[in-house]
Short mmCIF file of C-alpha atoms in Angstrom, two decimals:
data_model
loop_
_atom_site.label_atom_id
_atom_site.label_comp_id
_atom_site.label_asym_id
_atom_site.label_seq_id
_atom_site.Cartn_x
_atom_site.Cartn_y
_atom_site.Cartn_z
CA MET A 17 75.05 104.50 59.64
CA SER A 18 73.62 102.42 56.83
CA ASP A 19 70.86 99.91 57.48
CA THR A 20 72.99 96.95 56.56
CA GLN A 21 75.67 97.71 59.14
CA GLY A 22 75.91 94.86 61.61
CA ILE A 23 75.33 94.80 65.31
CA LEU A 24 78.18 95.15 67.82
CA ILE A 25 78.07 93.24 71.09
CA ALA A 26 80.55 94.12 73.86
CA ILE A 27 80.55 91.76 76.85
CA GLY A 28 82.12 92.47 80.26
CA GLY A 29 83.71 89.02 80.59
CA HIS A 30 82.66 85.78 82.33
CA GLU A 31 79.37 85.50 80.41
CA ASP A 32 77.29 82.48 81.28
CA LYS A 33 78.31 79.56 79.04
CA ASP A 34 76.21 76.65 80.34
CA GLY A 35 73.03 78.05 81.91
CA ASP A 36 70.60 80.42 80.16
CA ARG A 37 73.41 81.74 77.96
CA THR A 38 71.42 85.00 77.51
CA ILE A 39 74.37 86.85 76.04
CA LEU A 40 75.84 84.16 73.80
CA LYS A 41 72.30 83.52 72.55
CA ALA A 42 72.09 87.18 71.50
CA VAL A 43 75.32 86.71 69.55
CA ALA A 44 74.13 83.44 67.98
CA GLU A 45 70.88 85.06 66.84
CA GLN A 46 72.83 87.60 64.82
CA VAL A 47 74.77 85.03 62.82
CA ALA A 48 72.83 84.56 59.58
CA ASP A 49 74.74 83.28 56.56
CA GLY A 50 78.27 81.99 56.90
CA CYS A 51 80.28 80.71 59.81
CA LEU A 52 80.98 82.33 63.16
CA VAL A 53 84.68 83.06 63.49
CA ILE A 54 86.04 82.67 67.02
CA ALA A 55 89.02 85.05 67.18
CA THR A 56 91.38 83.93 69.93
CA VAL A 57 94.05 86.49 69.00
CA ALA A 58 93.97 88.07 72.45
CA SER A 59 95.30 84.94 74.08
CA GLN A 60 98.68 83.26 74.12
CA ASP A 61 96.95 80.02 74.99
CA PRO A 62 94.10 80.05 72.43
CA GLU A 63 93.13 76.39 72.36
CA GLN A 64 91.08 76.34 75.59
CA TYR A 65 89.16 79.47 74.54
CA PHE A 66 88.26 78.04 71.16
CA GLU A 67 87.04 74.74 72.59
CA ALA A 68 84.93 76.44 75.27
CA TYR A 69 83.18 78.69 72.76
CA ARG A 70 82.79 75.95 70.15
CA ALA A 71 80.90 73.94 72.77
CA ALA A 72 78.82 76.89 74.01
CA PHE A 73 77.80 78.10 70.54
CA GLY A 74 77.26 74.50 69.38
CA ALA A 75 74.70 74.06 72.16
CA LEU A 76 72.94 77.15 70.77
CA GLY A 77 72.72 75.65 67.29
CA VAL A 78 75.70 77.45 65.78
CA SER A 79 77.84 74.55 64.63
CA ASP A 80 79.60 76.24 61.74
CA VAL A 81 82.49 77.84 63.67
CA ALA A 82 86.12 78.43 62.73
CA GLU A 83 89.10 79.71 64.68
CA LEU A 84 91.05 82.84 63.82
CA TYR A 85 94.46 83.03 65.40
CA VAL A 86 97.55 84.91 64.40
CA ASP A 87 100.83 84.29 66.12
CA ASN A 88 102.56 87.31 64.64
CA ARG A 89 101.59 90.39 62.70
CA ALA A 90 102.93 89.10 59.35
CA GLN A 91 100.22 86.43 59.34
CA ALA A 92 97.50 89.11 59.22
CA ASP A 93 98.26 89.31 55.48
CA ASP A 94 97.47 85.62 54.88
CA PRO A 95 94.94 85.32 52.01
CA GLU A 96 93.40 82.23 53.64
CA LEU A 97 92.61 84.11 56.85
CA ARG A 98 91.23 87.02 54.84
CA ALA A 99 89.01 84.62 52.91
CA LEU A 100 87.79 83.14 56.22
CA ILE A 101 86.51 86.56 57.36
CA ALA A 102 85.17 87.38 53.90
CA GLY A 103 82.95 84.31 54.08
CA ALA A 104 81.91 84.68 57.72
CA GLY A 105 78.57 85.71 59.19
CA GLY A 106 80.12 87.13 62.32
CA ILE A 107 83.19 87.25 64.51
CA PHE A 108 83.56 86.73 68.25
CA PHE A 109 86.70 87.97 70.03
CA THR A 110 87.57 86.01 73.17
CA GLY A 111 89.30 87.39 76.26
CA GLY A 112 93.02 87.72 76.85
CA ASP A 113 95.03 90.90 76.28
CA GLN A 114 93.42 93.63 74.17
CA LEU A 115 96.84 94.92 73.22
CA ARG A 116 97.56 91.61 71.49
CA ILE A 117 94.49 92.06 69.27
CA ALA A 118 95.27 95.68 68.41
CA SER A 119 98.99 95.16 67.88
CA GLN A 120 98.62 91.95 65.81
CA ILE A 121 95.76 92.93 63.51
CA GLY A 122 95.35 96.72 63.84
CA ASP A 123 95.80 98.47 60.47
CA THR A 124 96.24 95.17 58.56
CA PRO A 125 94.27 93.66 55.66
CA LEU A 126 92.64 91.39 58.23
CA GLU A 127 91.29 94.37 60.16
CA GLU A 128 89.96 95.75 56.87
CA GLU A 129 88.11 92.47 56.29
CA ILE A 130 86.57 92.74 59.76
CA ARG A 131 85.34 96.27 58.97
CA THR A 132 83.90 95.01 55.69
CA LEU A 133 82.15 92.17 57.53
CA HIS A 134 80.60 94.74 59.89
CA LYS A 135 79.52 97.00 56.99
CA ARG A 136 77.76 94.18 55.19
CA GLY A 137 75.72 93.32 58.29
CA GLY A 138 77.85 90.77 60.12
CA VAL A 139 77.87 90.76 63.92
CA ILE A 140 81.08 91.76 65.71
CA ALA A 141 81.08 90.54 69.30
CA GLY A 142 83.72 90.25 71.97
CA THR A 143 84.16 89.57 75.65
CA SER A 144 86.60 91.13 78.11
CA ALA A 145 89.64 92.09 75.96
CA GLY A 146 87.41 91.44 72.96
CA ALA A 147 84.98 94.09 74.23
CA SER A 148 87.65 96.71 74.95
CA VAL A 149 89.21 96.40 71.51
CA GLN A 150 85.97 97.45 69.80
CA SER A 151 86.17 100.95 71.26
CA ASP A 152 88.02 103.97 69.96
CA VAL A 153 90.44 104.11 72.84
CA MET A 154 90.99 101.22 75.19
CA LEU A 155 92.27 100.89 78.72
CA VAL A 156 95.20 98.53 78.67
CA ASP A 157 96.31 98.52 82.25
CA GLY A 158 95.66 100.42 85.46
CA SER A 159 94.85 99.14 88.90
CA GLY A 160 91.44 98.34 90.26
CA ASP A 161 90.18 99.20 93.72
CA GLU A 162 91.95 102.52 94.00
CA SER A 163 91.35 106.13 93.14
CA TYR A 164 93.03 107.21 89.93
CA ARG A 165 96.43 108.85 90.22
CA ILE A 166 97.44 111.29 87.49
CA GLY A 167 100.49 109.32 86.37
CA ASP A 168 98.59 106.05 85.76
CA MET A 169 98.28 106.44 82.00
CA HIS A 170 97.63 103.23 80.11
CA MET A 171 95.45 103.83 77.09
CA ALA A 172 95.90 102.65 73.53
CA PRO A 173 93.95 102.97 70.27
CA GLY A 174 91.41 100.19 69.72
CA LEU A 175 89.83 99.03 66.46
CA GLY A 176 87.48 102.02 66.68
CA LEU A 177 84.30 100.21 65.66
CA ILE A 178 82.49 102.19 68.37
CA PRO A 179 83.53 105.85 67.98
CA ASP A 180 84.10 108.23 70.90
CA VAL A 181 83.64 105.52 73.51
CA ILE A 182 86.08 103.89 75.91
CA ILE A 183 84.94 100.50 77.15
CA ASP A 184 86.11 98.88 80.36
CA GLN A 185 85.12 95.36 81.41
CA HIS A 186 84.95 93.18 84.57
CA PHE A 187 83.85 96.59 85.81
CA ALA A 188 82.25 96.36 89.25
CA GLU A 189 84.01 93.07 90.00
CA ARG A 190 87.46 94.61 89.68
CA GLY A 191 86.58 98.05 91.09
CA ARG A 192 87.46 99.91 87.90
CA ILE A 193 85.48 103.14 88.32
CA GLY A 194 88.68 105.03 89.26
CA ARG A 195 90.58 104.14 86.11
CA LEU A 196 87.58 104.84 83.85
CA LEU A 197 87.17 108.30 85.39
CA GLY A 198 90.88 108.87 84.85
CA ALA A 199 90.47 107.95 81.19
CA ILE A 200 87.54 110.27 80.46
CA ALA A 201 89.23 113.11 82.36
CA HIS A 202 91.89 113.13 79.65
CA ASN A 203 89.38 114.07 76.99
CA PRO A 204 85.63 114.29 77.68
CA ARG A 205 84.97 113.53 73.99
CA LEU A 206 85.25 109.93 75.14
CA LEU A 207 82.24 108.50 76.89
CA GLY A 208 83.19 105.94 79.54
CA VAL A 209 81.26 102.66 79.47
CA GLY A 210 82.05 100.11 82.19
CA ILE A 211 80.52 96.67 81.65
CA ASP A 212 80.11 94.15 84.50
CA GLU A 213 80.74 90.44 84.09
CA ASP A 214 77.92 88.40 82.47
CA THR A 215 76.57 91.69 81.09
CA ALA A 216 76.71 93.15 77.59
CA ILE A 217 75.78 96.12 75.47
CA VAL A 218 74.16 95.42 72.11
CA ILE A 219 74.85 98.35 69.79
CA GLU A 220 72.65 99.05 66.79
CA SER A 221 72.48 102.37 64.92
CA ASN A 222 74.17 104.47 67.62
CA ARG A 223 72.03 103.12 70.48
CA PHE A 224 72.82 100.32 72.84
CA LYS A 225 70.65 98.18 75.04
CA VAL A 226 71.81 96.29 78.13
CA ILE A 227 71.43 92.53 78.50
CA GLY A 228 72.68 90.10 81.14
CA SER A 229 72.75 89.91 84.92
CA GLY A 230 74.95 92.88 85.93
CA ALA A 231 75.15 96.62 85.36
CA VAL A 232 76.63 98.94 82.76
CA THR A 233 78.03 102.14 84.24
CA VAL A 234 78.20 105.15 81.92
CA VAL A 235 80.34 108.12 82.96
CA ASP A 236 80.07 111.34 80.96
CA ALA A 237 82.62 114.10 81.50
CA GLY A 238 80.94 116.42 78.99
CA HIS A 239 79.81 118.86 81.68
CA VAL A 240 82.83 118.64 83.95
CA THR A 241 83.61 122.01 85.53
CA ARG A 242 87.10 121.24 86.81
CA SER A 243 89.75 118.55 86.85
CA ASN A 244 93.41 118.53 87.84
CA ILE A 245 94.46 116.04 85.15
CA ALA A 246 96.70 118.44 83.24
CA GLU A 247 98.32 120.31 86.07
CA ALA A 248 98.94 117.90 88.90
CA LYS A 249 101.99 115.80 89.70
CA PRO A 250 101.98 112.10 88.69
CA ASP A 251 101.36 110.70 92.17
CA ARG A 252 98.46 113.05 92.90
CA VAL A 253 94.96 111.66 93.07
CA LEU A 254 92.54 112.81 90.39
CA SER A 255 90.04 115.57 91.13
CA ILE A 256 87.10 115.80 88.77
CA HIS A 257 83.92 117.79 89.42
CA ASP A 258 80.47 117.31 87.84
CA VAL A 259 80.68 113.96 86.12
CA VAL A 260 77.26 112.61 85.10
CA MET A 261 76.86 108.93 85.88
CA HIS A 262 74.22 106.42 84.82
CA VAL A 263 73.97 102.87 86.10
CA LEU A 264 72.03 100.82 83.58
CA SER A 265 70.76 97.27 83.78
CA ALA A 266 68.77 94.85 81.60
CA GLY A 267 65.84 96.73 80.10
CA ASP A 268 67.69 100.04 79.90
CA ASP A 269 69.05 101.53 76.72
CA PHE A 270 71.29 104.46 75.88
CA ASP A 271 71.58 106.87 72.95
CA LEU A 272 75.26 107.38 72.13
CA GLY A 273 74.48 110.50 70.09
CA SER A 274 72.54 112.47 72.70
CA ARG A 275 74.26 110.64 75.59
CA ARG A 276 70.86 110.05 77.21
CA PRO A 277 69.66 106.89 78.94
CA GLY A 278 66.22 105.43 78.44
CA THR A 279 64.22 102.43 79.49
CA ILE A 280 62.76 99.93 77.07
CA ARG A 281 60.97 98.00 79.80
CA SER A 282 61.35 97.46 83.52
CA GLU A 283 61.78 93.96 84.78
CA MET B 8 75.46 126.40 113.21
CA SER B 9 76.90 128.45 116.03
CA ASP B 10 80.49 129.64 115.95
CA THR B 11 81.53 127.58 118.92
CA GLN B 12 80.44 124.29 117.38
CA GLY B 13 83.43 122.01 116.99
CA ILE B 14 84.96 120.54 113.91
CA LEU B 15 84.08 117.05 112.70
CA ILE B 16 86.73 114.88 111.07
CA ALA B 17 85.70 111.70 109.25
CA ILE B 18 88.58 109.46 108.10
CA GLY B 19 88.33 106.63 105.57
CA GLY B 20 90.44 104.19 107.62
CA HIS B 21 94.14 103.21 107.58
CA GLU B 22 95.36 106.77 108.16
CA ASP B 23 99.12 107.14 108.37
CA LYS B 24 100.24 106.65 111.98
CA ASP B 25 104.03 106.84 111.77
CA GLY B 26 105.00 108.99 108.76
CA ASP B 27 103.72 112.53 108.13
CA ARG B 28 100.55 111.77 110.10
CA THR B 29 98.74 114.54 108.12
CA ILE B 30 95.33 113.45 109.28
CA LEU B 31 96.04 112.67 112.93
CA LYS B 32 97.90 115.99 113.08
CA ALA B 33 94.72 117.75 111.94
CA VAL B 34 92.86 116.03 114.79
CA ALA B 35 95.57 116.87 117.33
CA GLU B 36 95.52 120.55 116.33
CA GLN B 37 91.83 120.76 117.25
CA VAL B 38 92.30 119.49 120.80
CA ALA B 39 92.59 122.61 122.94
CA ASP B 40 91.71 122.28 126.61
CA GLY B 41 91.11 118.90 128.16
CA CYS B 42 92.09 115.41 127.19
CA LEU B 43 91.53 113.55 123.96
CA VAL B 44 89.21 110.62 124.52
CA ILE B 45 89.99 107.57 122.38
CA ALA B 46 86.67 105.76 122.00
CA THR B 47 87.28 102.11 121.17
CA VAL B 48 83.60 101.19 121.48
CA ALA B 49 83.49 99.88 117.87
CA SER B 50 85.88 97.07 118.66
CA GLN B 51 85.56 93.86 120.61
CA ASP B 52 89.32 93.88 121.03
CA PRO B 53 89.86 97.50 122.11
CA GLU B 54 93.29 97.28 123.76
CA GLN B 55 95.38 97.24 120.56
CA TYR B 56 93.48 100.21 119.15
CA PHE B 57 93.97 102.29 122.26
CA GLU B 58 97.70 101.61 122.44
CA ALA B 59 98.25 102.40 118.75
CA TYR B 60 96.48 105.75 118.99
CA ARG B 61 98.04 106.63 122.34
CA ALA B 62 101.45 106.21 120.68
CA ALA B 63 100.51 108.09 117.49
CA PHE B 64 98.91 111.06 119.28
CA GLY B 65 101.70 111.07 121.88
CA ALA B 66 104.23 111.57 119.07
CA LEU B 67 102.15 114.59 117.99
CA GLY B 68 102.35 116.14 121.45
CA VAL B 69 98.93 115.04 122.69
CA SER B 70 99.84 113.10 125.79
CA ASP B 71 96.64 113.66 127.76
CA VAL B 72 94.56 110.80 126.38
CA ALA B 73 91.97 108.53 127.99
CA GLU B 74 90.11 105.48 126.77
CA LEU B 75 86.36 105.25 126.48
CA TYR B 76 85.02 101.72 126.24
CA VAL B 77 81.64 100.29 127.07
CA ASP B 78 81.06 96.60 127.10
CA ASN B 79 77.30 96.85 127.26
CA ARG B 80 74.67 99.51 126.90
CA ALA B 81 73.96 99.82 130.64
CA GLN B 82 77.46 101.23 131.16
CA ALA B 83 76.61 104.24 128.96
CA ASP B 84 74.86 105.63 132.05
CA ASP B 85 78.03 105.53 134.18
CA PRO B 86 78.59 108.98 135.78
CA GLU B 87 82.37 108.50 135.59
CA LEU B 88 82.28 108.00 131.83
CA ARG B 89 79.96 110.99 131.45
CA ALA B 90 82.39 113.10 133.46
CA LEU B 91 85.23 111.93 131.24
CA ILE B 92 83.49 113.33 128.15
CA ALA B 93 82.37 116.45 130.00
CA GLY B 94 86.01 117.27 130.72
CA ALA B 95 87.39 116.33 127.32
CA GLY B 96 88.70 118.54 124.53
CA GLY B 97 87.80 116.05 121.82
CA ILE B 98 86.90 112.48 121.05
CA PHE B 99 88.34 110.08 118.49
CA PHE B 100 86.37 106.98 117.47
CA THR B 101 88.54 104.08 116.30
CA GLY B 102 87.57 101.48 113.71
CA GLY B 103 85.66 98.27 114.28
CA ASP B 104 81.94 97.85 113.75
CA GLN B 105 79.84 101.03 113.46
CA LEU B 106 76.79 99.13 114.65
CA ARG B 107 78.55 98.50 117.97
CA ILE B 108 78.98 102.27 118.50
CA ALA B 109 75.39 103.12 117.55
CA SER B 110 73.81 100.26 119.46
CA GLN B 111 75.91 100.71 122.63
CA ILE B 112 75.78 104.49 123.02
CA GLY B 113 73.04 105.71 120.64
CA ASP B 114 70.31 107.61 122.54
CA THR B 115 72.11 107.32 125.90
CA PRO B 116 73.36 110.00 128.34
CA LEU B 117 76.86 109.33 126.95
CA GLU B 118 75.74 110.26 123.45
CA GLU B 119 74.20 113.42 124.90
CA GLU B 120 77.59 114.29 126.46
CA ILE B 121 79.26 113.81 123.07
CA ARG B 122 76.77 116.20 121.44
CA THR B 123 77.43 118.72 124.21
CA LEU B 124 81.19 118.36 123.66
CA HIS B 125 80.65 119.11 119.96
CA LYS B 126 78.43 122.12 120.72
CA ARG B 127 80.99 123.69 123.03
CA GLY B 128 83.69 123.47 120.35
CA GLY B 129 85.29 120.07 120.92
CA VAL B 130 86.50 118.07 117.94
CA ILE B 131 84.70 114.83 117.08
CA ALA B 132 86.84 112.62 114.87
CA GLY B 133 86.64 109.01 113.79
CA THR B 134 88.17 106.55 111.39
CA SER B 135 86.50 103.76 109.43
CA ALA B 136 83.53 102.69 111.61
CA GLY B 137 84.18 105.88 113.60
CA ALA B 138 83.65 107.92 110.41
CA SER B 139 80.45 106.15 109.37
CA VAL B 140 78.81 106.58 112.74
CA GLN B 141 79.00 110.39 112.48
CA SER B 142 76.56 110.45 109.58
CA ASP B 143 72.80 110.51 109.64
CA VAL B 144 72.42 107.10 108.10
CA MET B 145 75.26 104.61 107.92
CA LEU B 146 76.01 101.66 105.72
CA VAL B 147 76.45 98.65 107.95
CA ASP B 148 77.09 95.90 105.48
CA GLY B 149 76.93 95.27 101.75
CA SER B 150 79.48 93.77 99.43
CA GLY B 151 82.26 95.59 97.67
CA ASP B 152 83.31 95.05 94.06
CA GLU B 153 79.86 94.41 92.71
CA SER B 154 76.97 96.36 91.31
CA TYR B 155 74.22 96.99 93.82
CA ARG B 156 71.31 94.55 93.86
CA ILE B 157 67.97 95.87 95.06
CA GLY B 158 67.69 93.45 97.98
CA ASP B 159 71.06 94.36 99.54
CA MET B 160 69.67 96.68 102.19
CA HIS B 161 71.95 97.27 105.14
CA MET B 162 71.55 100.77 106.50
CA ALA B 163 71.11 101.94 110.09
CA PRO B 164 70.76 105.28 111.85
CA GLY B 165 74.08 106.83 112.90
CA LEU B 166 74.73 109.46 115.57
CA GLY B 167 73.55 112.10 113.07
CA LEU B 168 76.26 114.69 113.78
CA ILE B 169 76.44 115.29 110.01
CA PRO B 170 72.87 115.69 108.76
CA ASP B 171 71.61 114.39 105.40
CA VAL B 172 74.86 112.62 104.61
CA ILE B 173 75.75 108.96 104.37
CA ILE B 174 79.45 108.26 104.78
CA ASP B 175 81.22 105.18 103.47
CA GLN B 176 84.90 104.43 104.14
CA HIS B 177 87.76 102.30 102.72
CA PHE B 178 85.96 103.52 99.62
CA ALA B 179 88.06 102.95 96.50
CA GLU B 180 90.08 100.21 98.18
CA ARG B 181 87.02 98.04 98.78
CA GLY B 182 85.16 98.97 95.57
CA ARG B 183 82.18 100.47 97.42
CA ILE B 184 80.69 102.76 94.76
CA GLY B 185 77.91 100.23 94.08
CA ARG B 186 76.66 100.10 97.64
CA LEU B 187 76.83 103.88 98.09
CA LEU B 188 74.75 104.39 94.93
CA GLY B 189 72.28 101.83 96.27
CA ALA B 190 72.04 103.81 99.51
CA ILE B 191 71.37 107.22 97.93
CA ALA B 192 68.87 105.67 95.50
CA HIS B 193 66.65 104.93 98.49
CA ASN B 194 66.28 108.63 99.27
CA PRO B 195 68.17 111.35 97.40
CA ARG B 196 67.92 113.58 100.49
CA LEU B 197 71.05 111.73 101.56
CA LEU B 198 74.26 112.85 99.92
CA GLY B 199 76.71 109.97 99.50
CA VAL B 200 80.29 110.63 100.63
CA GLY B 201 82.84 107.84 100.06
CA ILE B 202 86.19 108.38 101.77
CA ASP B 203 89.34 106.51 100.69
CA GLU B 204 91.90 105.16 103.15
CA ASP B 205 94.41 107.69 104.55
CA THR B 206 91.97 110.44 103.51
CA ALA B 207 89.59 112.57 105.55
CA ILE B 208 86.96 115.26 105.38
CA VAL B 209 87.24 118.13 107.86
CA ILE B 210 83.78 119.61 108.38
CA GLU B 211 83.32 123.15 109.66
CA SER B 212 80.12 125.20 109.36
CA ASN B 213 78.48 123.02 106.69
CA ARG B 214 81.55 122.88 104.43
CA PHE B 215 84.19 120.22 104.29
CA LYS B 216 87.71 120.21 102.95
CA VAL B 217 89.66 117.12 101.89
CA ILE B 218 93.00 116.15 103.43
CA GLY B 219 95.20 113.09 103.02
CA SER B 220 96.54 111.01 100.15
CA GLY B 221 93.39 109.57 98.52
CA ALA B 222 90.09 110.77 97.12
CA VAL B 223 86.65 111.58 98.44
CA THR B 224 83.85 110.60 96.07
CA VAL B 225 80.59 112.53 96.38
CA VAL B 226 77.48 111.09 94.72
CA ASP B 227 74.38 113.27 94.53
CA ALA B 228 71.06 111.72 93.49
CA GLY B 229 69.22 115.05 93.71
CA HIS B 230 68.69 115.25 89.95
CA VAL B 231 68.11 111.56 89.27
CA THR B 232 65.53 111.07 86.53
CA ARG B 233 64.84 107.37 87.06
CA SER B 234 65.71 104.46 89.29
CA ASN B 235 64.23 100.99 89.71
CA ILE B 236 64.84 100.83 93.48
CA ALA B 237 61.17 100.70 94.45
CA GLU B 238 59.80 98.45 91.77
CA ALA B 239 62.39 95.81 90.99
CA LYS B 240 62.81 92.33 92.44
CA PRO B 241 65.46 91.82 95.15
CA ASP B 242 68.03 90.11 92.95
CA ARG B 243 67.81 92.73 90.20
CA VAL B 244 70.71 95.06 89.67
CA LEU B 245 70.10 98.74 90.40
CA SER B 246 69.36 101.15 87.56
CA ILE B 247 69.85 104.82 88.35
CA HIS B 248 70.03 107.60 85.75
CA ASP B 249 71.62 111.06 86.11
CA VAL B 250 73.64 110.84 89.29
CA VAL B 251 76.09 113.74 89.68
CA MET B 252 79.51 112.61 90.85
CA HIS B 253 82.49 114.58 92.12
CA VAL B 254 85.89 113.10 92.89
CA LEU B 255 87.68 115.40 95.32
CA SER B 256 91.24 115.30 96.57
CA ALA B 257 93.46 117.35 98.90
CA GLY B 258 92.91 121.03 98.16
CA ASP B 259 89.26 120.59 97.19
CA ASP B 260 86.35 121.56 99.37
CA PHE B 261 82.60 121.04 99.24
CA ASP B 262 79.58 123.00 100.39
CA LEU B 263 77.07 120.63 101.98
CA GLY B 264 74.29 123.21 101.70
CA SER B 265 74.51 123.97 97.99
CA ARG B 266 76.06 120.56 97.22
CA ARG B 267 78.75 122.26 95.14
CA PRO B 268 82.46 121.45 95.03
CA GLY B 269 85.17 124.05 95.05
CA THR B 270 88.92 124.27 95.14
CA ILE B 271 90.86 126.01 97.88
CA ARG B 272 94.20 125.51 96.13
CA SER B 273 95.66 123.12 93.58
CA GLU B 274 98.71 121.13 94.53
#
């Protein structure tokens, strides 16, 4: 990666908006020149999201904000919207449905502008759906609080800003370990990263550090010795042997290349 | 272990009582001579439990059942109750509160009779609280659906029929991976075994096999490279690096000595 490439921040949802704002502060600090674009594309009711983030970022000194919303895919060609991203210092994707983001702006000129923003050093951040969409493959659906059954297959391509990673959010709160294990069982090339609420990973040059009040669970199927994902019937529960799991919290970091955790400082 | 030692069956709760009854059938098959004692000690409202299991086991051909209930610890000395266990072919602990079982009959003559029953080949089975109490150390409390915080410390000694293991139940359904990781972080000597509802482990000679419709999650902290359990403040979230995790389902087995999973047959 080049030195100018911007930072990516993936947030597990429900980040603190009126207390310490640890996570939003980390986003705000990365916005240098230009406005911060609040992309509410994931939502069908964008107004409330935009107002909440305008207030939260305003309190952190980022007053130059603009909303990005597209109602249908044709709008992703709009020169005005492209110019908005071209002049931005960063973009923040709100929550909603990650499939709305990917299906509305995936493979459009607008997505290309977002990649260009990232390459020239702009921050790309997102919470909940806005975190999932940054990864290569995203979990779209799938129940929480149950073991994964072979037939529960709900993945879709994301924007792919973070290669070879599948991000899940609201992770501990919605009991999503089962569905993340199901996802990585399909192809251990994908590293599973489950982010709790009010918790984020800050990715810079193929490493991430953890910030916020919860945990980030990393599941690595690279050394799995057996799974029944390919052979079993759809209603069968997943078997998977020898997954390596790391639970990381603030002060921990992780190298996405070597897939090894580390600790910057203990708290 | 000697050859006559009985089988242990630990069930994750909510086992099927009126369909295939796969799990209760496995219990019933182990009851040879003598009655099956239904121990409702875990509950403060034992009558409903006893009637439900009398009906379910009756339908499986086990009609010689008796209830074991103690209202207070002094009763655990009762010669009649001791004689009941001495003449039994097996014992089945119902759900409720595992701390009631351990505190009422732990280290009493009644517990000694239960150990003797196990040694002479009788089956010891239990569901939910009745599964937890079989392990060396049991989780008594601790929230589901959240990452483990250092101060959440709710373990207690169990009956210790299964050494060096900590069993948790209703596992995926109540999102209990966080609390089980917290437990094994305290001392990696303990292997964490989380059993889903309508799922059981059948333990014979230091190996268990999985039966039922859900999964059994094994977490092994034996190769952990770092955790913050000893140093961090009580409200900090747990960090733990390099846990080995196995998700097992019907047809899988596990060697408790070598801590290695295997597969008897795929389904």
